[in-house]
Amino acid sequence: MANEMWGGRFAEGPAAIMQEINASIGFDKRLAAQDIRGSMAHAEMLAAQGIIDPQSAEAIIQGLGKVKQEIDAGAFTFKTSLEDIHMNVEARLAEIIGAPAGRLHTARSRNDQVATDFRLWVRDTIDAIDAALGDLQQALCEKALQHSGTVMPGFTHLQSAQPVTFGHHLMAYVEMLGRDRGRFRDARARLNECPLGAAALAGTSFPIDRMRTAKWLGFDRPTANSLDSVSDRDFVLETLAAASILAMHLSRFAEEIVIWTTPQFAFIALSDKFTTGSSIMPQKRNPDAAELVRAKTGRIFGAMVGMLTVMKGLALAYAKDMQEDKEPTFDALDALALALAATAGMVRDMEPDAKRLKKAAGSGYATATDLADWLVRTLKMPFREAHHVTGRIVGLASARGIDLEKLSLAEMQGVEPRITAEIFDVLGVLNSVRSRTSYGGTAPANVRAQAKRWLARLAKDRAARQARPLA
Ligand code: ARG
């Protein structure tokens, strides 16, 4: 049987395989709420403009509410023969309200309809991601505040470099996530234009009011060019790009969690809640959540590259290729939401081993730079020379297999006679981090101030979000 929605000129139905490759209902049913919102806005506008009669519009809006209820209750039968969410909703509407349903599709096409639905969905999802990012930042700031004075080794090349504080390390991620939120906000601001009313590609001869539907749906304005309206998926790409950068950040942190929880490092412990055991090796406690956060990056980057590839060869305007925008986007943003929640869970769960961290922070002559800085500051030695002198002192300690501060004053004076006992003030790891008071440095006081600044800002963000009316 030919398609009941568009089958006028078709005598036969599609081949089974045609139906299978063509149908999107299996995944675009996730757009149901957005599709119904868009249709309600459209019907309201059609009546306000006198394009359809108010009774029909009323019946359509009521009926769409009913369809929404059925879908929410799981009582809706999605039909592959109706291809996609748009026709499934419209066909059910016709069953419920009869003839007036046929007026809904006046002055629109599935092309502007799907562009609108998907923008709404991506916008809703960006808002959810922003809230999840705020929660992760909150968890990091709280942990950082608790550990503003917990020293740990700071690394470059994954070699012990200089002592830092655990709180400072966590706050680095708060900054990254702050930029991520900025990127999502930028994407949201640019996507917030309404394509509805562009119709198939050329606009429409009906006297529609695109400002009205745009406003109804919480968009800032209608899109300006009908061809661009139905063929643009930049909003998906920008969102996936922001998601990719965020996933990369989460993956770096996850990698650190994996390293930190190995018995060889044992910098932090995760509880039973965020680890798994091995079915064969009873001693094991594996950081699977961190590993999976690291791995989810693959599908998120994949979605972005996939989407760029789908779009790159498409002549204007709409082509069915664009139906391939949804599955990878749903999948990537679902994975991202999961990764964000799991990371926040691990942050709240993790317990740093302060003793071990402190010991590790002092190993590998991590305060050698402090010694060199002391020579520069106190003896007015040029830094290059101080670097050389320090190197010789480190050599001495290393030859004896002891830490820098375990050398005697006399031994250090053997290398540089002007060194005084004050040198010991900068050689301990705590003194080292306390001295890093430059703006953005690791000094515990800096870390506390930074964490408190962020916590205040996060509280303000949350209040603003609660005050914002839902679109
Ligand atoms: N399911 C389609 C999509 O996701 C909706 C638009 C279909 N338009 C069309 N002219 N066949 O892109």
Coordinates of C-alpha atoms and ligand atoms in Angstrom, one line a residue:
M1 CA 0.0 0.0 0.0
A2 CA 1.3 3.5 -0.9
N3 CA 2.2 5.8 2.0
E4 CA -0.9 7.3 3.5
M5 CA 0.8 10.7 4.0
W6 CA 2.4 11.4 0.6
G7 CA 1.4 8.4 -1.5
G8 CA -1.0 10.2 -3.9
R9 CA 1.0 9.6 -7.0
F10 CA 2.3 6.2 -5.9
A11 CA 0.4 3.0 -6.9
E12 CA 2.6 0.6 -4.9
G13 CA 4.3 0.7 -1.5
P14 CA 8.0 0.7 -1.0
A15 CA 10.2 -2.4 -1.1
A16 CA 10.9 -3.8 2.3
I17 CA 14.5 -2.7 2.1
M18 CA 13.5 0.7 0.9
Q19 CA 11.4 1.1 3.9
E20 CA 14.2 -0.1 6.1
I21 CA 16.8 2.3 4.8
N22 CA 14.4 5.2 4.6
A23 CA 12.6 5.0 8.0
S24 CA 14.0 7.1 10.9
I25 CA 11.2 6.5 13.4
G26 CA 13.4 4.0 15.3
F27 CA 15.6 6.8 16.5
D28 CA 13.8 10.1 15.7
K29 CA 11.0 9.2 18.1
R30 CA 13.3 10.9 20.6
L31 CA 12.2 14.2 19.0
A32 CA 8.5 13.6 19.8
A33 CA 8.2 16.3 22.5
Q34 CA 10.0 18.9 20.3
D35 CA 8.0 17.9 17.3
I36 CA 4.7 18.4 19.2
R37 CA 5.9 21.8 20.6
G38 CA 6.8 22.9 17.0
S39 CA 3.4 21.8 15.7
M40 CA 1.5 23.6 18.4
A41 CA 3.4 26.8 17.7
H42 CA 2.7 26.4 14.0
A43 CA -1.0 25.8 14.4
E44 CA -1.4 28.7 16.8
M45 CA 0.3 31.0 14.3
L46 CA -1.8 29.7 11.3
A47 CA -5.0 30.6 13.2
A48 CA -3.7 34.0 14.3
Q49 CA -2.9 34.8 10.7
G50 CA -6.3 33.6 9.5
I51 CA -4.7 30.9 7.4
I52 CA -6.7 28.2 9.2
D53 CA -9.9 28.6 11.2
P54 CA -9.6 29.0 15.0
Q55 CA -11.7 25.8 15.6
S56 CA -9.3 23.7 13.6
A57 CA -6.3 25.2 15.4
E58 CA -8.0 24.5 18.8
A59 CA -8.7 20.9 17.8
I60 CA -5.1 20.4 16.5
I61 CA -3.5 21.8 19.7
Q62 CA -5.8 19.8 22.0
G63 CA -5.2 16.7 19.9
L64 CA -1.4 17.2 20.0
G65 CA -1.6 17.3 23.7
K66 CA -3.4 14.0 23.7
V67 CA -0.7 12.5 21.4
K68 CA 2.0 13.8 23.8
Q69 CA 0.2 12.1 26.7
E70 CA 0.1 8.8 24.8
I71 CA 3.8 9.0 24.0
D72 CA 4.7 9.9 27.5
A73 CA 2.6 7.0 28.8
G74 CA 4.2 4.6 26.4
A75 CA 0.8 3.9 24.9
F76 CA 1.7 5.2 21.4
T77 CA 2.4 2.7 18.5
F78 CA 5.2 4.0 16.3
K79 CA 4.8 2.8 12.8
T80 CA 7.8 2.2 10.4
S81 CA 5.4 2.6 7.5
L82 CA 5.0 6.2 8.5
E83 CA 8.8 6.7 8.2
D84 CA 9.5 9.3 10.9
I85 CA 8.3 11.1 14.0
H86 CA 6.6 13.9 12.0
M87 CA 4.3 11.6 10.1
N88 CA 3.7 9.3 13.1
V89 CA 2.5 12.3 15.2
E90 CA 0.4 13.8 12.4
A91 CA -1.2 10.5 11.4
R92 CA -2.2 9.8 15.1
L93 CA -3.5 13.3 15.3
A94 CA -5.8 12.6 12.3
E95 CA -7.1 9.4 14.1
I96 CA -7.9 11.4 17.2
I97 CA -9.4 14.7 15.7
G98 CA -10.3 13.7 12.2
A99 CA -10.3 16.2 9.3
P100 CA -8.8 19.3 10.9
A101 CA -5.5 17.4 11.3
G102 CA -5.1 17.8 7.6
R103 CA -4.7 21.5 7.9
L104 CA -1.6 21.4 10.2
H105 CA 0.9 20.9 7.4
T106 CA -0.2 24.1 5.6
A107 CA 2.8 26.4 4.9
R108 CA 5.5 24.0 6.2
S109 CA 7.4 21.0 5.2
R110 CA 9.1 18.2 7.0
N111 CA 12.4 19.9 6.0
D112 CA 11.8 23.0 8.2
Q113 CA 10.0 20.8 10.7
V114 CA 12.9 18.5 11.3
A115 CA 15.4 21.4 11.4
T116 CA 13.2 23.1 14.1
D117 CA 12.7 19.9 16.1
F118 CA 16.4 19.1 16.1
R119 CA 17.4 22.6 17.1
L120 CA 15.0 22.4 20.0
W121 CA 16.4 19.1 21.0
V122 CA 20.0 20.2 20.8
R123 CA 19.1 23.3 22.8
D124 CA 17.4 21.3 25.5
T125 CA 20.4 19.0 25.7
I126 CA 22.9 21.9 25.8
D127 CA 21.0 23.2 28.8
A128 CA 21.2 19.8 30.5
I129 CA 24.9 19.5 29.8
D130 CA 25.5 23.0 31.2
A131 CA 23.8 21.9 34.4
A132 CA 25.9 18.7 34.6
L133 CA 29.1 20.7 34.0
G134 CA 28.1 23.0 36.8
D135 CA 27.7 20.1 39.1
L136 CA 31.1 18.6 38.2
Q137 CA 32.7 22.0 38.8
Q138 CA 31.0 22.1 42.1
A139 CA 32.3 18.7 43.1
L140 CA 35.8 19.7 42.0
C141 CA 35.8 23.0 43.9
E142 CA 34.6 21.4 47.1
K143 CA 37.3 18.7 46.9
A144 CA 39.9 21.3 46.1
L145 CA 38.9 23.4 49.1
Q146 CA 39.3 20.3 51.3
H147 CA 42.7 19.7 49.8
S148 CA 44.1 23.2 49.3
G149 CA 47.0 22.3 51.4
T150 CA 47.5 18.6 50.4
V151 CA 50.8 18.5 48.6
M152 CA 51.4 16.2 45.6
P153 CA 54.0 16.0 42.9
G154 CA 53.3 18.2 39.9
F155 CA 54.4 16.7 36.6
T156 CA 55.8 17.6 33.3
H157 CA 56.6 14.8 30.9
L158 CA 54.9 12.7 33.6
Q159 CA 58.2 13.1 35.5
S160 CA 58.1 14.8 39.0
A161 CA 58.6 18.4 38.3
Q162 CA 57.7 20.7 41.3
P163 CA 55.3 20.1 44.2
V164 CA 51.8 21.4 43.8
T165 CA 48.7 21.0 45.8
F166 CA 46.0 18.5 45.1
G167 CA 43.5 21.3 45.2
H168 CA 45.4 23.2 42.6
H169 CA 45.4 20.2 40.3
L170 CA 41.6 19.8 40.6
M171 CA 41.1 23.5 40.0
A172 CA 42.9 23.2 36.7
Y173 CA 39.9 21.1 35.5
V174 CA 37.4 23.6 36.9
E175 CA 39.0 26.2 34.5
M176 CA 38.8 23.8 31.5
L177 CA 35.2 23.0 32.3
G178 CA 34.5 26.7 32.5
R179 CA 35.8 27.2 29.0
D180 CA 33.7 24.2 27.9
R181 CA 30.6 25.8 29.3
G182 CA 31.5 28.9 27.4
R183 CA 31.7 27.0 24.1
F184 CA 28.3 25.3 24.7
R185 CA 26.8 28.7 25.5
D186 CA 28.2 30.2 22.3
A187 CA 26.8 27.3 20.3
R188 CA 23.5 27.8 22.0
A189 CA 23.4 31.5 21.2
R190 CA 24.1 30.9 17.5
L191 CA 21.6 28.0 17.2
N192 CA 18.8 29.9 18.7
E193 CA 17.1 31.0 15.5
C194 CA 14.0 29.3 14.2
P195 CA 13.9 27.6 10.8
L196 CA 10.1 26.9 10.9
G197 CA 8.4 28.6 8.0
A198 CA 11.2 28.1 5.5
A199 CA 8.9 25.3 4.3
A200 CA 10.5 22.9 1.8
L201 CA 13.3 25.2 0.7
A202 CA 11.9 28.4 -0.8
G203 CA 9.6 29.8 1.8
T204 CA 5.8 29.9 1.4
S205 CA 3.1 32.1 -0.3
F206 CA 1.0 31.9 2.8
P207 CA 1.1 35.0 5.0
I208 CA 2.8 33.3 7.9
D209 CA 4.3 35.1 10.9
R210 CA 7.7 33.6 11.5
M211 CA 8.4 36.1 14.4
R212 CA 5.5 34.7 16.2
T213 CA 6.5 31.0 16.0
A214 CA 10.1 31.8 16.7
K215 CA 9.0 33.6 19.9
W216 CA 6.6 30.9 20.9
L217 CA 9.3 28.4 20.8
G218 CA 11.8 30.5 22.7
F219 CA 14.0 31.3 19.7
D220 CA 15.6 34.8 19.5
R221 CA 14.4 35.3 15.9
P222 CA 13.6 33.4 12.7
T223 CA 16.5 32.2 10.4
A224 CA 17.0 34.7 7.5
N225 CA 17.4 32.5 4.4
S226 CA 15.0 29.6 3.6
L227 CA 17.6 27.5 1.8
D228 CA 20.1 27.9 4.6
S229 CA 17.3 27.2 7.2
V230 CA 16.6 23.7 5.9
S231 CA 20.2 22.7 4.9
D232 CA 22.1 24.0 7.9
R233 CA 23.4 21.6 10.5
D234 CA 26.1 23.9 11.9
F235 CA 24.3 23.8 15.2
V236 CA 24.9 20.1 15.5
L237 CA 28.6 20.4 14.4
E238 CA 29.3 23.2 16.9
T239 CA 27.7 21.2 19.7
L240 CA 29.6 18.1 18.8
A241 CA 32.8 20.1 18.6
A242 CA 32.2 21.5 22.0
A243 CA 31.3 18.0 23.2
S244 CA 34.6 16.7 21.7
I245 CA 36.7 19.2 23.5
L246 CA 34.9 18.5 26.7
A247 CA 35.3 14.8 26.2
M248 CA 39.0 15.3 25.7
H249 CA 39.2 17.1 29.0
L250 CA 37.3 14.4 30.8
S251 CA 39.5 11.8 29.2
R252 CA 42.7 13.5 30.4
F253 CA 41.3 13.5 33.9
A254 CA 40.1 9.9 33.6
E255 CA 43.6 8.9 32.5
E256 CA 45.0 10.6 35.6
I257 CA 42.5 8.7 37.8
V258 CA 43.7 5.5 36.2
I259 CA 47.3 6.3 36.9
W260 CA 46.6 7.6 40.4
T261 CA 44.7 4.5 41.5
T262 CA 47.4 2.0 40.4
P263 CA 49.1 0.5 43.5
Q264 CA 52.4 1.8 42.2
F265 CA 51.2 5.4 42.5
A266 CA 48.4 4.9 45.0
F267 CA 47.8 8.7 45.1
I268 CA 44.1 8.3 45.5
A269 CA 41.6 5.6 46.4
L270 CA 38.2 5.1 44.9
S271 CA 35.6 3.2 47.0
D272 CA 33.6 0.1 46.1
K273 CA 31.1 2.5 44.5
F274 CA 33.4 3.4 41.7
T275 CA 35.5 0.4 41.1
T276 CA 35.0 -3.2 40.0
G277 CA 36.7 -6.4 40.9
S278 CA 38.3 -9.0 38.8
S279 CA 36.6 -12.4 38.4
I280 CA 40.0 -14.1 38.5
M281 CA 42.4 -11.9 40.5
P282 CA 40.9 -11.3 44.0
Q283 CA 43.3 -8.6 44.9
K284 CA 42.2 -6.3 42.1
R285 CA 40.2 -3.1 42.2
N286 CA 39.8 -1.6 38.7
P287 CA 38.9 1.9 37.9
D288 CA 36.4 0.9 35.1
A289 CA 34.4 4.1 35.3
A290 CA 37.5 6.2 34.6
E291 CA 38.5 3.9 31.8
L292 CA 35.0 4.2 30.2
V293 CA 35.0 7.9 30.5
R294 CA 38.3 7.9 28.7
A295 CA 36.9 5.5 26.1
K296 CA 33.6 7.3 25.5
T297 CA 35.7 10.0 23.8
G298 CA 36.0 7.7 20.8
R299 CA 32.3 7.7 19.9
I300 CA 32.1 11.5 20.6
F301 CA 34.9 12.4 18.3
G302 CA 33.5 9.9 15.9
A303 CA 30.2 11.6 15.8
M304 CA 31.8 14.9 15.0
V305 CA 33.9 13.5 12.2
G306 CA 30.9 11.5 10.9
M307 CA 28.7 14.5 10.8
L308 CA 31.3 16.7 9.0
T309 CA 31.6 13.9 6.5
V310 CA 27.9 13.6 5.9
M311 CA 27.6 17.3 5.3
K312 CA 30.6 18.1 3.2
G313 CA 29.3 17.0 -0.2
L314 CA 25.7 18.2 0.0
A315 CA 24.4 20.6 -2.6
L316 CA 21.7 23.0 -1.3
A317 CA 19.2 22.6 0.1
Y318 CA 17.8 19.5 2.1
A319 CA 19.0 16.0 1.2
K320 CA 18.0 12.8 2.9
D321 CA 21.7 12.4 3.9
M322 CA 20.9 14.8 6.7
Q323 CA 18.7 12.3 8.4
E324 CA 22.0 10.7 9.4
D325 CA 22.5 13.6 11.8
K326 CA 20.5 12.2 14.6
E327 CA 21.8 8.8 15.8
P328 CA 25.4 9.8 16.3
T329 CA 24.4 13.1 18.0
F330 CA 22.0 11.3 20.4
D331 CA 24.7 8.7 21.0
A332 CA 27.5 11.2 21.6
L333 CA 25.5 13.5 23.8
D334 CA 24.1 10.5 25.8
A335 CA 27.7 9.3 26.3
L336 CA 28.8 12.7 27.3
A337 CA 26.0 13.0 29.9
L338 CA 27.0 9.7 31.4
A339 CA 30.7 10.6 31.4
L340 CA 30.0 13.9 33.2
A341 CA 27.9 12.2 35.8
A342 CA 30.4 9.4 36.4
T343 CA 33.3 11.9 36.7
A344 CA 31.4 14.0 39.2
G345 CA 30.7 10.7 41.1
M346 CA 34.4 9.8 41.1
V347 CA 35.5 13.2 42.3
R348 CA 33.1 13.1 45.2
D349 CA 34.2 9.5 45.9
M350 CA 38.0 9.9 45.6
E351 CA 40.2 10.0 48.7
P352 CA 43.7 11.3 48.2
D353 CA 46.4 9.6 50.4
A354 CA 48.0 12.8 51.8
K355 CA 51.0 11.1 53.4
R356 CA 51.9 9.2 50.2
L357 CA 51.3 12.3 48.1
K358 CA 53.6 14.3 50.3
K359 CA 56.3 11.7 50.2
A360 CA 56.1 11.5 46.4
A361 CA 56.1 15.3 46.2
G362 CA 59.4 15.4 47.8
S363 CA 61.0 12.7 45.8
G364 CA 63.0 13.2 42.7
Y365 CA 64.5 16.5 44.0
A366 CA 61.3 18.3 43.3
T367 CA 62.4 21.4 45.3
A368 CA 65.5 21.9 43.2
T369 CA 63.9 24.9 41.6
D370 CA 63.2 26.4 45.0
L371 CA 66.9 26.0 45.8
A372 CA 67.9 27.8 42.6
D373 CA 65.3 30.6 43.2
W374 CA 66.7 31.1 46.7
L375 CA 70.2 31.5 45.3
V376 CA 68.9 34.1 42.8
R377 CA 66.8 35.9 45.4
T378 CA 69.2 35.9 48.4
L379 CA 72.6 35.9 46.7
K380 CA 71.6 37.8 43.6
M381 CA 73.0 35.0 41.5
P382 CA 72.0 35.0 37.8
F383 CA 69.4 32.2 37.3
R384 CA 71.6 30.3 34.8
E385 CA 74.4 30.1 37.3
A386 CA 72.0 29.2 40.1
H387 CA 70.7 26.4 37.9
H388 CA 74.2 25.1 37.6
V389 CA 75.1 25.3 41.3
T390 CA 71.8 23.6 42.1
G391 CA 72.6 20.8 39.7
R392 CA 75.8 20.1 41.5
I393 CA 74.0 20.1 44.9
V394 CA 71.4 17.7 43.5
G395 CA 74.2 15.5 42.2
L396 CA 75.7 15.4 45.6
A397 CA 72.4 14.3 47.2
S398 CA 71.7 11.8 44.5
A399 CA 75.2 10.3 44.9
R400 CA 74.4 9.8 48.6
G401 CA 70.9 8.6 47.8
I402 CA 69.2 11.2 50.1
D403 CA 66.7 14.1 49.7
L404 CA 68.0 17.7 49.3
E405 CA 67.0 18.8 52.8
K406 CA 68.9 15.9 54.3
L407 CA 72.2 17.4 53.1
S408 CA 74.1 19.2 55.7
L409 CA 74.8 23.0 55.4
A410 CA 78.5 22.2 55.2
E411 CA 77.9 19.9 52.3
M412 CA 76.0 22.6 50.4
Q413 CA 78.5 25.2 51.3
G414 CA 81.1 23.0 49.8
V415 CA 79.4 23.8 46.4
E416 CA 78.5 27.4 47.2
P417 CA 80.1 29.0 50.3
R418 CA 77.5 31.8 50.6
I419 CA 74.6 29.4 51.3
T420 CA 73.1 29.9 54.8
A421 CA 70.9 27.8 57.0
E422 CA 67.9 29.8 55.7
I423 CA 68.0 27.6 52.7
F424 CA 66.2 24.9 54.7
D425 CA 63.1 27.1 54.8
V426 CA 62.5 26.5 51.1
L427 CA 63.6 22.9 50.7
G428 CA 60.6 21.2 52.3
V429 CA 57.6 20.6 50.0
L430 CA 55.2 22.5 52.1
N431 CA 57.4 25.6 52.1
S432 CA 57.8 25.1 48.4
V433 CA 54.1 25.3 47.6
R434 CA 53.5 28.0 50.2
S435 CA 56.0 30.2 48.3
R436 CA 54.1 29.9 45.0
T437 CA 52.0 32.9 45.6
S438 CA 52.1 34.4 42.1
Y439 CA 48.7 34.9 40.5
G440 CA 47.4 31.5 39.5
G441 CA 50.2 29.8 41.4
T442 CA 49.7 26.7 43.6
A443 CA 50.0 28.3 47.1
P444 CA 47.3 26.9 49.4
A445 CA 46.0 30.4 50.0
N446 CA 45.6 31.0 46.3
V447 CA 43.8 27.7 45.8
R448 CA 41.4 28.4 48.6
A449 CA 40.6 31.9 47.2
Q450 CA 40.2 30.5 43.7
A451 CA 37.9 27.7 44.8
K452 CA 35.7 30.1 46.8
R453 CA 35.5 32.5 43.9
W454 CA 34.3 29.6 41.7
L455 CA 31.8 28.3 44.3
A456 CA 30.2 31.7 44.6
R457 CA 30.0 32.0 40.8
L458 CA 28.5 28.5 40.5
A459 CA 25.8 29.3 43.1
K460 CA 24.9 32.4 41.1
D461 CA 24.7 30.3 37.9
R462 CA 22.4 27.9 39.6
A463 CA 20.1 30.6 40.9
A464 CA 20.0 32.2 37.4
R465 CA 19.0 28.8 35.9
Q466 CA 16.2 28.3 38.4
A467 CA 14.9 31.8 37.7
R468 CA 14.9 31.3 33.9
P469 CA 11.5 30.4 32.5
L470 CA 11.4 27.2 30.5
A471 CA 11.1 27.8 26.7
Ligands
ARG1 N1 13.2 12.1 8.7 C1 13.7 13.2 7.9 C2 15.0 13.7 8.5 O1 15.3 13.3 9.6 C3 12.7 14.3 8.0 C4 12.7 15.2 6.8 C5 12.3 14.5 5.6 N2 12.1 15.3 4.5 C6 11.9 14.8 3.3 N3 11.7 15.7 2.3 N4 11.8 13.6 3.0 O2 15.7 14.4 7.9

